[in-house]
PDB file of N, CA and C in Angstrom:
ATOM      1  N   MET A   1     -14.421  -4.165  39.319  1.00 81.00           N
ATOM      2  CA  MET A   1     -12.988  -4.221  39.087  1.00 81.00           C
ATOM      3  C   MET A   1     -12.297  -3.382  40.146  1.00 81.00           C
ATOM      4  N   GLU A   2     -11.231  -3.923  40.658  1.00 88.00           N
ATOM      5  CA  GLU A   2     -10.428  -3.217  41.639  1.00 88.00           C
ATOM      6  C   GLU A   2      -9.492  -2.229  40.940  1.00 88.00           C
ATOM      7  N   THR A   3      -9.091  -1.206  41.639  1.00 89.00           N
ATOM      8  CA  THR A   3      -8.200  -0.199  41.084  1.00 89.00           C
ATOM      9  C   THR A   3      -6.903  -0.826  40.571  1.00 89.00           C
ATOM     10  N   LYS A   4      -6.343  -1.766  41.336  1.00 93.00           N
ATOM     11  CA  LYS A   4      -5.089  -2.396  40.923  1.00 93.00           C
ATOM     12  C   LYS A   4      -5.252  -3.128  39.586  1.00 93.00           C
ATOM     13  N   SER A   5      -6.379  -3.797  39.384  1.00 91.00           N
ATOM     14  CA  SER A   5      -6.631  -4.491  38.115  1.00 91.00           C
ATOM     15  C   SER A   5      -6.740  -3.491  36.968  1.00 91.00           C
ATOM     16  N   ALA A   6      -7.396  -2.360  37.215  1.00 91.00           N
ATOM     17  CA  ALA A   6      -7.522  -1.329  36.181  1.00 91.00           C
ATOM     18  C   ALA A   6      -6.154  -0.760  35.831  1.00 91.00           C
ATOM     19  N   VAL A   7      -5.329  -0.519  36.826  1.00 93.00           N
ATOM     20  CA  VAL A   7      -3.980   0.001  36.583  1.00 93.00           C
ATOM     21  C   VAL A   7      -3.177  -1.001  35.751  1.00 93.00           C
ATOM     22  N   ASN A   8      -3.299  -2.285  36.059  1.00 93.00           N
ATOM     23  CA  ASN A   8      -2.594  -3.318  35.284  1.00 93.00           C
ATOM     24  C   ASN A   8      -3.068  -3.341  33.832  1.00 93.00           C
ATOM     25  N   ALA A   9      -4.369  -3.189  33.623  1.00 94.00           N
ATOM     26  CA  ALA A   9      -4.906  -3.178  32.260  1.00 94.00           C
ATOM     27  C   ALA A   9      -4.385  -1.968  31.498  1.00 94.00           C
ATOM     28  N   PHE A  10      -4.396  -0.809  32.131  1.00 94.00           N
ATOM     29  CA  PHE A  10      -3.889   0.390  31.459  1.00 94.00           C
ATOM     30  C   PHE A  10      -2.392   0.298  31.209  1.00 94.00           C
ATOM     31  N   ALA A  11      -1.662  -0.304  32.129  1.00 94.00           N
ATOM     32  CA  ALA A  11      -0.225  -0.480  31.926  1.00 94.00           C
ATOM     33  C   ALA A  11       0.025  -1.379  30.721  1.00 94.00           C
ATOM     34  N   ALA A  12      -0.765  -2.428  30.591  1.00 94.00           N
ATOM     35  CA  ALA A  12      -0.602  -3.329  29.445  1.00 94.00           C
ATOM     36  C   ALA A  12      -0.885  -2.598  28.140  1.00 94.00           C
ATOM     37  N   LEU A  13      -1.887  -1.757  28.131  1.00 94.00           N
ATOM     38  CA  LEU A  13      -2.263  -1.042  26.911  1.00 94.00           C
ATOM     39  C   LEU A  13      -1.385   0.171  26.623  1.00 94.00           C
ATOM     40  N   SER A  14      -0.545   0.549  27.582  1.00 95.00           N
ATOM     41  CA  SER A  14       0.262   1.763  27.391  1.00 95.00           C
ATOM     42  C   SER A  14       1.493   1.518  26.517  1.00 95.00           C
ATOM     43  N   GLN A  15       1.694   0.281  26.080  1.00 95.00           N
ATOM     44  CA  GLN A  15       2.815  -0.048  25.204  1.00 95.00           C
ATOM     45  C   GLN A  15       2.266  -0.174  23.782  1.00 95.00           C
ATOM     46  N   GLU A  16       2.924   0.432  22.828  1.00 95.00           N
ATOM     47  CA  GLU A  16       2.403   0.551  21.465  1.00 95.00           C
ATOM     48  C   GLU A  16       2.092  -0.794  20.800  1.00 95.00           C
ATOM     49  N   THR A  17       2.991  -1.750  20.900  1.00 95.00           N
ATOM     50  CA  THR A  17       2.751  -3.047  20.255  1.00 95.00           C
ATOM     51  C   THR A  17       1.557  -3.747  20.880  1.00 95.00           C
ATOM     52  N   ARG A  18       1.451  -3.700  22.213  1.00 96.00           N
ATOM     53  CA  ARG A  18       0.306  -4.334  22.875  1.00 96.00           C
ATOM     54  C   ARG A  18      -0.994  -3.652  22.504  1.00 96.00           C
ATOM     55  N   LEU A  19      -0.971  -2.356  22.375  1.00 96.00           N
ATOM     56  CA  LEU A  19      -2.180  -1.643  21.952  1.00 96.00           C
ATOM     57  C   LEU A  19      -2.558  -2.056  20.533  1.00 96.00           C
ATOM     58  N   ASP A  20      -1.583  -2.199  19.660  1.00 96.00           N
ATOM     59  CA  ASP A  20      -1.848  -2.657  18.287  1.00 96.00           C
ATOM     60  C   ASP A  20      -2.447  -4.067  18.279  1.00 96.00           C
ATOM     61  N   ILE A  21      -1.883  -4.961  19.088  1.00 96.00           N
ATOM     62  CA  ILE A  21      -2.403  -6.327  19.192  1.00 96.00           C
ATOM     63  C   ILE A  21      -3.843  -6.299  19.682  1.00 96.00           C
ATOM     64  N   PHE A  22      -4.068  -5.564  20.731  1.00 96.00           N
ATOM     65  CA  PHE A  22      -5.402  -5.455  21.325  1.00 96.00           C
ATOM     66  C   PHE A  22      -6.413  -4.949  20.294  1.00 96.00           C
ATOM     67  N   ARG A  23      -6.054  -3.925  19.562  1.00 95.00           N
ATOM     68  CA  ARG A  23      -6.975  -3.362  18.565  1.00 95.00           C
ATOM     69  C   ARG A  23      -7.248  -4.356  17.439  1.00 95.00           C
ATOM     70  N   LEU A  24      -6.235  -5.113  17.016  1.00 95.00           N
ATOM     71  CA  LEU A  24      -6.450  -6.150  16.002  1.00 95.00           C
ATOM     72  C   LEU A  24      -7.425  -7.211  16.512  1.00 95.00           C
ATOM     73  N   LEU A  25      -7.276  -7.587  17.774  1.00 95.00           N
ATOM     74  CA  LEU A  25      -8.156  -8.613  18.328  1.00 95.00           C
ATOM     75  C   LEU A  25      -9.584  -8.109  18.516  1.00 95.00           C
ATOM     76  N   VAL A  26      -9.733  -6.872  18.892  1.00 93.00           N
ATOM     77  CA  VAL A  26     -11.081  -6.294  19.001  1.00 93.00           C
ATOM     78  C   VAL A  26     -11.727  -6.268  17.622  1.00 93.00           C
ATOM     79  N   LYS A  27     -10.956  -5.875  16.628  1.00 93.00           N
ATOM     80  CA  LYS A  27     -11.459  -5.825  15.256  1.00 93.00           C
ATOM     81  C   LYS A  27     -11.829  -7.218  14.744  1.00 93.00           C
ATOM     82  N   ALA A  28     -11.072  -8.237  15.151  1.00 93.00           N
ATOM     83  CA  ALA A  28     -11.312  -9.610  14.702  1.00 93.00           C
ATOM     84  C   ALA A  28     -12.616 -10.183  15.240  1.00 93.00           C
ATOM     85  N   GLY A  29     -13.117  -9.636  16.324  1.00 91.00           N
ATOM     86  CA  GLY A  29     -14.369 -10.137  16.886  1.00 91.00           C
ATOM     87  C   GLY A  29     -14.174 -11.391  17.716  1.00 91.00           C
ATOM     88  N   THR A  30     -15.274 -12.097  17.936  1.00 89.00           N
ATOM     89  CA  THR A  30     -15.258 -13.232  18.849  1.00 89.00           C
ATOM     90  C   THR A  30     -14.480 -14.434  18.328  1.00 89.00           C
ATOM     91  N   GLY A  31     -14.202 -14.484  17.038  1.00 89.00           N
ATOM     92  CA  GLY A  31     -13.415 -15.590  16.481  1.00 89.00           C
ATOM     93  C   GLY A  31     -11.941 -15.481  16.772  1.00 89.00           C
ATOM     94  N   GLY A  32     -11.475 -14.272  17.041  1.00 92.00           N
ATOM     95  CA  GLY A  32     -10.071 -14.057  17.337  1.00 92.00           C
ATOM     96  C   GLY A  32      -9.171 -14.246  16.141  1.00 92.00           C
ATOM     97  N   GLN A  33      -7.896 -14.387  16.423  1.00 94.00           N
ATOM     98  CA  GLN A  33      -6.863 -14.560  15.393  1.00 94.00           C
ATOM     99  C   GLN A  33      -5.827 -15.564  15.889  1.00 94.00           C
ATOM    100  N   PRO A  34      -5.307 -16.387  14.998  1.00 94.00           N
ATOM    101  CA  PRO A  34      -4.193 -17.245  15.404  1.00 94.00           C
ATOM    102  C   PRO A  34      -2.936 -16.393  15.606  1.00 94.00           C
ATOM    103  N   ALA A  35      -2.073 -16.870  16.488  1.00 93.00           N
ATOM    104  CA  ALA A  35      -0.857 -16.124  16.809  1.00 93.00           C
ATOM    105  C   ALA A  35      -0.049 -15.801  15.561  1.00 93.00           C
ATOM    106  N   GLY A  36       0.080 -16.747  14.647  1.00 91.00           N
ATOM    107  CA  GLY A  36       0.857 -16.515  13.432  1.00 91.00           C
ATOM    108  C   GLY A  36       0.323 -15.366  12.598  1.00 91.00           C
ATOM    109  N   ALA A  37      -0.996 -15.269  12.500  1.00 94.00           N
ATOM    110  CA  ALA A  37      -1.604 -14.178  11.732  1.00 94.00           C
ATOM    111  C   ALA A  37      -1.349 -12.830  12.404  1.00 94.00           C
ATOM    112  N   LEU A  38      -1.376 -12.812  13.723  1.00 95.00           N
ATOM    113  CA  LEU A  38      -1.091 -11.566  14.446  1.00 95.00           C
ATOM    114  C   LEU A  38       0.357 -11.137  14.215  1.00 95.00           C
ATOM    115  N   ALA A  39       1.278 -12.084  14.338  1.00 94.00           N
ATOM    116  CA  ALA A  39       2.701 -11.774  14.134  1.00 94.00           C
ATOM    117  C   ALA A  39       2.936 -11.247  12.727  1.00 94.00           C
ATOM    118  N   GLU A  40       2.291 -11.880  11.751  1.00 94.00           N
ATOM    119  CA  GLU A  40       2.448 -11.451  10.359  1.00 94.00           C
ATOM    120  C   GLU A  40       1.854 -10.057  10.144  1.00 94.00           C
ATOM    121  N   ALA A  41       0.689  -9.823  10.678  1.00 95.00           N
ATOM    122  CA  ALA A  41       0.027  -8.524  10.501  1.00 95.00           C
ATOM    123  C   ALA A  41       0.840  -7.384  11.106  1.00 95.00           C
ATOM    124  N   LEU A  42       1.514  -7.686  12.211  1.00 95.00           N
ATOM    125  CA  LEU A  42       2.281  -6.647  12.904  1.00 95.00           C
ATOM    126  C   LEU A  42       3.756  -6.637  12.498  1.00 95.00           C
ATOM    127  N   GLY A  43       4.194  -7.656  11.771  1.00 95.00           N
ATOM    128  CA  GLY A  43       5.593  -7.719  11.365  1.00 95.00           C
ATOM    129  C   GLY A  43       6.545  -7.892  12.525  1.00 95.00           C
ATOM    130  N   ILE A  44       6.153  -8.730  13.493  1.00 94.00           N
ATOM    131  CA  ILE A  44       7.016  -8.962  14.655  1.00 94.00           C
ATOM    132  C   ILE A  44       7.293 -10.454  14.808  1.00 94.00           C
ATOM    133  N   ALA A  45       8.367 -10.761  15.507  1.00 94.00           N
ATOM    134  CA  ALA A  45       8.747 -12.153  15.748  1.00 94.00           C
ATOM    135  C   ALA A  45       7.759 -12.816  16.693  1.00 94.00           C
ATOM    136  N   SER A  46       7.602 -14.120  16.549  1.00 91.00           N
ATOM    137  CA  SER A  46       6.650 -14.842  17.398  1.00 91.00           C
ATOM    138  C   SER A  46       7.019 -14.757  18.877  1.00 91.00           C
ATOM    139  N   SER A  47       8.317 -14.729  19.192  1.00 91.00           N
ATOM    140  CA  SER A  47       8.717 -14.615  20.604  1.00 91.00           C
ATOM    141  C   SER A  47       8.319 -13.261  21.179  1.00 91.00           C
ATOM    142  N   THR A  48       8.439 -12.218  20.383  1.00 93.00           N
ATOM    143  CA  THR A  48       8.024 -10.881  20.813  1.00 93.00           C
ATOM    144  C   THR A  48       6.516 -10.837  21.003  1.00 93.00           C
ATOM    145  N   LEU A  49       5.795 -11.423  20.054  1.00 95.00           N
ATOM    146  CA  LEU A  49       4.340 -11.469  20.151  1.00 95.00           C
ATOM    147  C   LEU A  49       3.908 -12.209  21.413  1.00 95.00           C
ATOM    148  N   SER A  50       4.521 -13.351  21.682  1.00 93.00           N
ATOM    149  CA  SER A  50       4.178 -14.146  22.868  1.00 93.00           C
ATOM    150  C   SER A  50       4.337 -13.341  24.144  1.00 93.00           C
ATOM    151  N   PHE A  51       5.425 -12.590  24.235  1.00 95.00           N
ATOM    152  CA  PHE A  51       5.657 -11.748  25.414  1.00 95.00           C
ATOM    153  C   PHE A  51       4.508 -10.751  25.599  1.00 95.00           C
ATOM    154  N   HIS A  52       4.133 -10.079  24.531  1.00 96.00           N
ATOM    155  CA  HIS A  52       3.085  -9.069  24.623  1.00 96.00           C
ATOM    156  C   HIS A  52       1.711  -9.685  24.885  1.00 96.00           C
ATOM    157  N   LEU A  53       1.436 -10.822  24.273  1.00 96.00           N
ATOM    158  CA  LEU A  53       0.158 -11.497  24.512  1.00 96.00           C
ATOM    159  C   LEU A  53       0.035 -11.952  25.962  1.00 96.00           C
ATOM    160  N   LYS A  54       1.137 -12.413  26.538  1.00 95.00           N
ATOM    161  CA  LYS A  54       1.135 -12.822  27.943  1.00 95.00           C
ATOM    162  C   LYS A  54       0.769 -11.635  28.838  1.00 95.00           C
ATOM    163  N   GLU A  55       1.321 -10.481  28.540  1.00 95.00           N
ATOM    164  CA  GLU A  55       1.013  -9.281  29.328  1.00 95.00           C
ATOM    165  C   GLU A  55      -0.466  -8.913  29.212  1.00 95.00           C
ATOM    166  N   LEU A  56      -1.005  -9.003  28.009  1.00 96.00           N
ATOM    167  CA  LEU A  56      -2.423  -8.688  27.798  1.00 96.00           C
ATOM    168  C   LEU A  56      -3.331  -9.709  28.480  1.00 96.00           C
ATOM    169  N   GLU A  57      -2.925 -10.977  28.459  1.00 95.00           N
ATOM    170  CA  GLU A  57      -3.713 -12.012  29.148  1.00 95.00           C
ATOM    171  C   GLU A  57      -3.713 -11.782  30.651  1.00 95.00           C
ATOM    172  N   GLN A  58      -2.549 -11.491  31.204  1.00 94.00           N
ATOM    173  CA  GLN A  58      -2.451 -11.254  32.644  1.00 94.00           C
ATOM    174  C   GLN A  58      -3.257 -10.034  33.072  1.00 94.00           C
ATOM    175  N   ALA A  59      -3.432  -9.092  32.164  1.00 94.00           N
ATOM    176  CA  ALA A  59      -4.211  -7.888  32.464  1.00 94.00           C
ATOM    177  C   ALA A  59      -5.712  -8.126  32.296  1.00 94.00           C
ATOM    178  N   GLY A  60      -6.097  -9.308  31.829  1.00 93.00           N
ATOM    179  CA  GLY A  60      -7.516  -9.625  31.673  1.00 93.00           C
ATOM    180  C   GLY A  60      -8.150  -9.045  30.427  1.00 93.00           C
ATOM    181  N   LEU A  61      -7.343  -8.750  29.422  1.00 95.00           N
ATOM    182  CA  LEU A  61      -7.855  -8.134  28.194  1.00 95.00           C
ATOM    183  C   LEU A  61      -7.896  -9.086  27.008  1.00 95.00           C
ATOM    184  N   VAL A  62      -7.213 -10.222  27.131  1.00 96.00           N
ATOM    185  CA  VAL A  62      -7.097 -11.182  26.035  1.00 96.00           C
ATOM    186  C   VAL A  62      -7.212 -12.591  26.615  1.00 96.00           C
ATOM    187  N   THR A  63      -7.820 -13.493  25.852  1.00 95.00           N
ATOM    188  CA  THR A  63      -7.865 -14.910  26.220  1.00 95.00           C
ATOM    189  C   THR A  63      -7.256 -15.718  25.081  1.00 95.00           C
ATOM    190  N   SER A  64      -6.928 -16.972  25.366  1.00 94.00           N
ATOM    191  CA  SER A  64      -6.372 -17.835  24.325  1.00 94.00           C
ATOM    192  C   SER A  64      -7.038 -19.199  24.370  1.00 94.00           C
ATOM    193  N   ASP A  65      -7.135 -19.812  23.198  1.00 91.00           N
ATOM    194  CA  ASP A  65      -7.677 -21.160  23.043  1.00 91.00           C
ATOM    195  C   ASP A  65      -6.804 -21.918  22.067  1.00 91.00           C
ATOM    196  N   ARG A  66      -6.484 -23.147  22.420  1.00 90.00           N
ATOM    197  CA  ARG A  66      -5.684 -23.987  21.538  1.00 90.00           C
ATOM    198  C   ARG A  66      -6.617 -24.774  20.628  1.00 90.00           C
ATOM    199  N   ASP A  67      -6.267 -24.802  19.342  1.00 84.00           N
ATOM    200  CA  ASP A  67      -6.990 -25.599  18.355  1.00 84.00           C
ATOM    201  C   ASP A  67      -5.937 -26.420  17.609  1.00 84.00           C
ATOM    202  N   GLY A  68      -5.709 -27.627  18.099  1.00 87.00           N
ATOM    203  CA  GLY A  68      -4.637 -28.429  17.527  1.00 87.00           C
ATOM    204  C   GLY A  68      -3.290 -27.812  17.849  1.00 87.00           C
ATOM    205  N   ARG A  69      -2.562 -27.480  16.813  1.00 88.00           N
ATOM    206  CA  ARG A  69      -1.230 -26.881  16.997  1.00 88.00           C
ATOM    207  C   ARG A  69      -1.283 -25.359  17.048  1.00 88.00           C
ATOM    208  N   ARG A  70      -2.422 -24.799  16.718  1.00 89.00           N
ATOM    209  CA  ARG A  70      -2.526 -23.332  16.678  1.00 89.00           C
ATOM    210  C   ARG A  70      -3.173 -22.805  17.955  1.00 89.00           C
ATOM    211  N   ILE A  71      -2.739 -21.630  18.341  1.00 91.00           N
ATOM    212  CA  ILE A  71      -3.349 -20.940  19.475  1.00 91.00           C
ATOM    213  C   ILE A  71      -4.053 -19.713  18.926  1.00 91.00           C
ATOM    214  N   PHE A  72      -5.340 -19.607  19.236  1.00 93.00           N
ATOM    215  CA  PHE A  72      -6.132 -18.452  18.838  1.00 93.00           C
ATOM    216  C   PHE A  72      -6.235 -17.498  20.024  1.00 93.00           C
ATOM    217  N   TYR A  73      -6.035 -16.246  19.751  1.00 96.00           N
ATOM    218  CA  TYR A  73      -6.164 -15.209  20.772  1.00 96.00           C
ATOM    219  C   TYR A  73      -7.391 -14.381  20.461  1.00 96.00           C
ATOM    220  N   LYS A  74      -8.105 -14.010  21.528  1.00 96.00           N
ATOM    221  CA  LYS A  74      -9.345 -13.244  21.389  1.00 96.00           C
ATOM    222  C   LYS A  74      -9.357 -12.113  22.405  1.00 96.00           C
ATOM    223  N   ALA A  75      -9.984 -11.031  22.024  1.00 95.00           N
ATOM    224  CA  ALA A  75     -10.210  -9.958  22.983  1.00 95.00           C
ATOM    225  C   ALA A  75     -11.170 -10.491  24.041  1.00 95.00           C
ATOM    226  N   ASP A  76     -10.890 -10.215  25.294  1.00 94.00           N
ATOM    227  CA  ASP A  76     -11.766 -10.636  26.388  1.00 94.00           C
ATOM    228  C   ASP A  76     -12.767  -9.514  26.615  1.00 94.00           C
ATOM    229  N   TYR A  77     -13.910  -9.627  25.957  1.00 91.00           N
ATOM    230  CA  TYR A  77     -14.896  -8.548  26.000  1.00 91.00           C
ATOM    231  C   TYR A  77     -15.455  -8.317  27.397  1.00 91.00           C
ATOM    232  N   ALA A  78     -15.532  -9.364  28.193  1.00 90.00           N
ATOM    233  CA  ALA A  78     -15.985  -9.184  29.578  1.00 90.00           C
ATOM    234  C   ALA A  78     -14.969  -8.344  30.353  1.00 90.00           C
ATOM    235  N   GLY A  79     -13.684  -8.628  30.149  1.00 90.00           N
ATOM    236  CA  GLY A  79     -12.639  -7.846  30.812  1.00 90.00           C
ATOM    237  C   GLY A  79     -12.629  -6.402  30.344  1.00 90.00           C
ATOM    238  N   ILE A  80     -12.852  -6.210  29.054  1.00 89.00           N
ATOM    239  CA  ILE A  80     -12.906  -4.856  28.505  1.00 89.00           C
ATOM    240  C   ILE A  80     -14.087  -4.101  29.099  1.00 89.00           C
ATOM    241  N   ARG A  81     -15.243  -4.771  29.194  1.00 87.00           N
ATOM    242  CA  ARG A  81     -16.433  -4.131  29.759  1.00 87.00           C
ATOM    243  C   ARG A  81     -16.191  -3.753  31.216  1.00 87.00           C
ATOM    244  N   GLU A  82     -15.510  -4.625  31.970  1.00 89.00           N
ATOM    245  CA  GLU A  82     -15.200  -4.309  33.363  1.00 89.00           C
ATOM    246  C   GLU A  82     -14.340  -3.057  33.455  1.00 89.00           C
ATOM    247  N   LEU A  83     -13.382  -2.928  32.554  1.00 89.00           N
ATOM    248  CA  LEU A  83     -12.518  -1.757  32.559  1.00 89.00           C
ATOM    249  C   LEU A  83     -13.316  -0.495  32.233  1.00 89.00           C
ATOM    250  N   ILE A  84     -14.171  -0.583  31.232  1.00 84.00           N
ATOM    251  CA  ILE A  84     -15.009   0.570  30.888  1.00 84.00           C
ATOM    252  C   ILE A  84     -15.949   0.914  32.037  1.00 84.00           C
ATOM    253  N   ASP A  85     -16.552  -0.105  32.641  1.00 82.00           N
ATOM    254  CA  ASP A  85     -17.436   0.131  33.782  1.00 82.00           C
ATOM    255  C   ASP A  85     -16.682   0.801  34.920  1.00 82.00           C
ATOM    256  N   PHE A  86     -15.444   0.366  35.156  1.00 85.00           N
ATOM    257  CA  PHE A  86     -14.625   0.965  36.201  1.00 85.00           C
ATOM    258  C   PHE A  86     -14.417   2.455  35.933  1.00 85.00           C
ATOM    259  N   LEU A  87     -14.099   2.776  34.674  1.00 83.00           N
ATOM    260  CA  LEU A  87     -13.854   4.167  34.302  1.00 83.00           C
ATOM    261  C   LEU A  87     -15.113   5.038  34.417  1.00 83.00           C
ATOM    262  N   MET A  88     -16.238   4.463  34.041  1.00 79.00           N
ATOM    263  CA  MET A  88     -17.460   5.252  33.922  1.00 79.00           C
ATOM    264  C   MET A  88     -18.418   5.096  35.099  1.00 79.00           C
ATOM    265  N   ALA A  89     -18.047   4.341  36.113  1.00 75.00           N
ATOM    266  CA  ALA A  89     -18.947   4.021  37.225  1.00 75.00           C
ATOM    267  C   ALA A  89     -19.573   5.260  37.867  1.00 75.00           C
ATOM    268  N   ASP A  90     -18.827   6.306  38.008  1.00 74.00           N
ATOM    269  CA  ASP A  90     -19.330   7.501  38.676  1.00 74.00           C
ATOM    270  C   ASP A  90     -19.573   8.645  37.705  1.00 74.00           C
ATOM    271  N   CYS A  91     -19.673   8.327  36.437  1.00 73.00           N
ATOM    272  CA  CYS A  91     -19.859   9.340  35.407  1.00 73.00           C
ATOM    273  C   CYS A  91     -21.088  10.191  35.686  1.00 73.00           C
ATOM    274  N   CYS A  92     -20.872  11.454  35.808  1.00 73.00           N
ATOM    275  CA  CYS A  92     -21.961  12.425  35.954  1.00 73.00           C
ATOM    276  C   CYS A  92     -22.968  11.982  36.999  1.00 73.00           C
ATOM    277  N   ASN A  93     -22.468  11.355  38.031  1.00 72.00           N
ATOM    278  CA  ASN A  93     -23.308  10.891  39.128  1.00 72.00           C
ATOM    279  C   ASN A  93     -24.358   9.889  38.650  1.00 72.00           C
ATOM    280  N   GLY A  94     -24.027   9.142  37.595  1.00 63.00           N
ATOM    281  CA  GLY A  94     -24.918   8.105  37.095  1.00 63.00           C
ATOM    282  C   GLY A  94     -26.076   8.603  36.256  1.00 63.00           C
ATOM    283  N   ASP A  95     -26.029   9.830  35.805  1.00 67.00           N
ATOM    284  CA  ASP A  95     -27.107  10.390  34.992  1.00 67.00           C
ATOM    285  C   ASP A  95     -27.098   9.743  33.608  1.00 67.00           C
ATOM    286  N   PRO A  96     -28.087   8.892  33.300  1.00 63.00           N
ATOM    287  CA  PRO A  96     -28.078   8.174  32.025  1.00 63.00           C
ATOM    288  C   PRO A  96     -28.222   9.081  30.809  1.00 63.00           C
ATOM    289  N   ARG A  97     -28.714  10.298  30.989  1.00 69.00           N
ATOM    290  CA  ARG A  97     -28.807  11.222  29.856  1.00 69.00           C
ATOM    291  C   ARG A  97     -27.429  11.644  29.373  1.00 69.00           C
ATOM    292  N   LEU A  98     -26.465  11.645  30.274  1.00 69.00           N
ATOM    293  CA  LEU A  98     -25.114  12.081  29.925  1.00 69.00           C
ATOM    294  C   LEU A  98     -24.172  10.918  29.644  1.00 69.00           C
ATOM    295  N   CYS A  99     -24.337   9.833  30.377  1.00 67.00           N
ATOM    296  CA  CYS A  99     -23.405   8.707  30.261  1.00 67.00           C
ATOM    297  C   CYS A  99     -23.991   7.529  29.508  1.00 67.00           C
ATOM    298  N   GLY A 100     -25.285   7.498  29.366  1.00 61.00           N
ATOM    299  CA  GLY A 100     -25.969   6.482  28.574  1.00 61.00           C
ATOM    300  C   GLY A 100     -25.462   5.073  28.747  1.00 61.00           C
ATOM    301  N   PRO A 101     -25.117   4.427  27.651  1.00 60.00           N
ATOM    302  CA  PRO A 101     -24.772   3.007  27.705  1.00 60.00           C
ATOM    303  C   PRO A 101     -23.453   2.713  28.408  1.00 60.00           C
ATOM    304  N   TYR A 102     -22.665   3.730  28.682  1.00 56.00           N
ATOM    305  CA  TYR A 102     -21.366   3.479  29.295  1.00 56.00           C
ATOM    306  C   TYR A 102     -21.478   3.000  30.729  1.00 56.00           C
ATOM    307  N   ILE A 103     -22.583   3.297  31.388  1.00 52.00           N
ATOM    308  CA  ILE A 103     -22.701   2.880  32.781  1.00 52.00           C
ATOM    309  C   ILE A 103     -23.562   1.631  32.945  1.00 52.00           C
ATOM    310  N   VAL A 104     -23.894   0.983  31.839  1.00 49.00           N
ATOM    311  CA  VAL A 104     -24.648  -0.264  31.903  1.00 49.00           C
ATOM    312  C   VAL A 104     -23.665  -1.363  32.243  1.00 49.00           C
ATOM    313  N   THR A 105     -23.867  -1.994  33.387  1.00 48.00           N
ATOM    314  CA  THR A 105     -22.976  -3.038  33.829  1.00 48.00           C
ATOM    315  C   THR A 105     -23.532  -4.390  33.424  1.00 48.00           C
ATOM    316  N   ARG A 106     -22.678  -5.229  32.894  1.00 44.00           N
ATOM    317  CA  ARG A 106     -23.055  -6.590  32.512  1.00 44.00           C
ATOM    318  C   ARG A 106     -22.136  -7.564  33.217  1.00 44.00           C
ATOM    319  N   SER A 107     -22.672  -8.694  33.578  1.00 44.00           N
ATOM    320  CA  SER A 107     -21.824  -9.734  34.160  1.00 44.00           C
ATOM    321  C   SER A 107     -21.059 -10.424  33.046  1.00 44.00           C
ATOM    322  N   LYS A 108     -20.062 -11.205  33.409  1.00 42.00           N
ATOM    323  CA  LYS A 108     -19.273 -11.927  32.403  1.00 42.00           C
ATOM    324  C   LYS A 108     -20.151 -12.890  31.615  1.00 42.00           C
ATOM    325  N   GLU A 109     -21.179 -13.454  32.242  1.00 45.00           N
ATOM    326  CA  GLU A 109     -22.049 -14.395  31.556  1.00 45.00           C
ATOM    327  C   GLU A 109     -22.901 -13.688  30.494  1.00 45.00           C
ATOM    328  N   GLU A 110     -23.237 -12.435  30.720  1.00 44.00           N
ATOM    329  CA  GLU A 110     -24.083 -11.702  29.777  1.00 44.00           C
ATOM    330  C   GLU A 110     -23.291 -11.097  28.636  1.00 44.00           C
ATOM    331  N   CYS A 111     -22.009 -10.889  28.848  1.00 40.00           N
ATOM    332  CA  CYS A 111     -21.207 -10.185  27.859  1.00 40.00           C
ATOM    333  C   CYS A 111     -20.720 -11.103  26.765  1.00 40.00           C
ATOM    334  N   CYS A 112     -20.865 -10.700  25.580  1.00 40.00           N
ATOM    335  CA  CYS A 112     -20.281 -11.271  24.362  1.00 40.00           C
ATOM    336  C   CYS A 112     -20.246 -12.768  24.374  1.00 40.00           C
TER     337      CYS A 112
END
């Protein structure tokens, strides 16, 4: 991950509503949540939710899939892993006793 991509991801997460959305999607797992359920859970208008989801998608933290008339949003675990790898890449000079699983890099194909 490039520094600019990491900055964009952190900028997306630095807003409270987007962080709440992101955490709900991580909690939901690989099945994700339909947009309506997210809006209801957070008590926000669908237009507001759409704006925040777009920001999270552009940051590489969320993906979307259409199922008929509904759009399901999911945490992008590969993108999340890239961000964590970026943060921890030089942790303790790569000493696995101190950084353990945080410095294990996985490709997008291997992740989730």
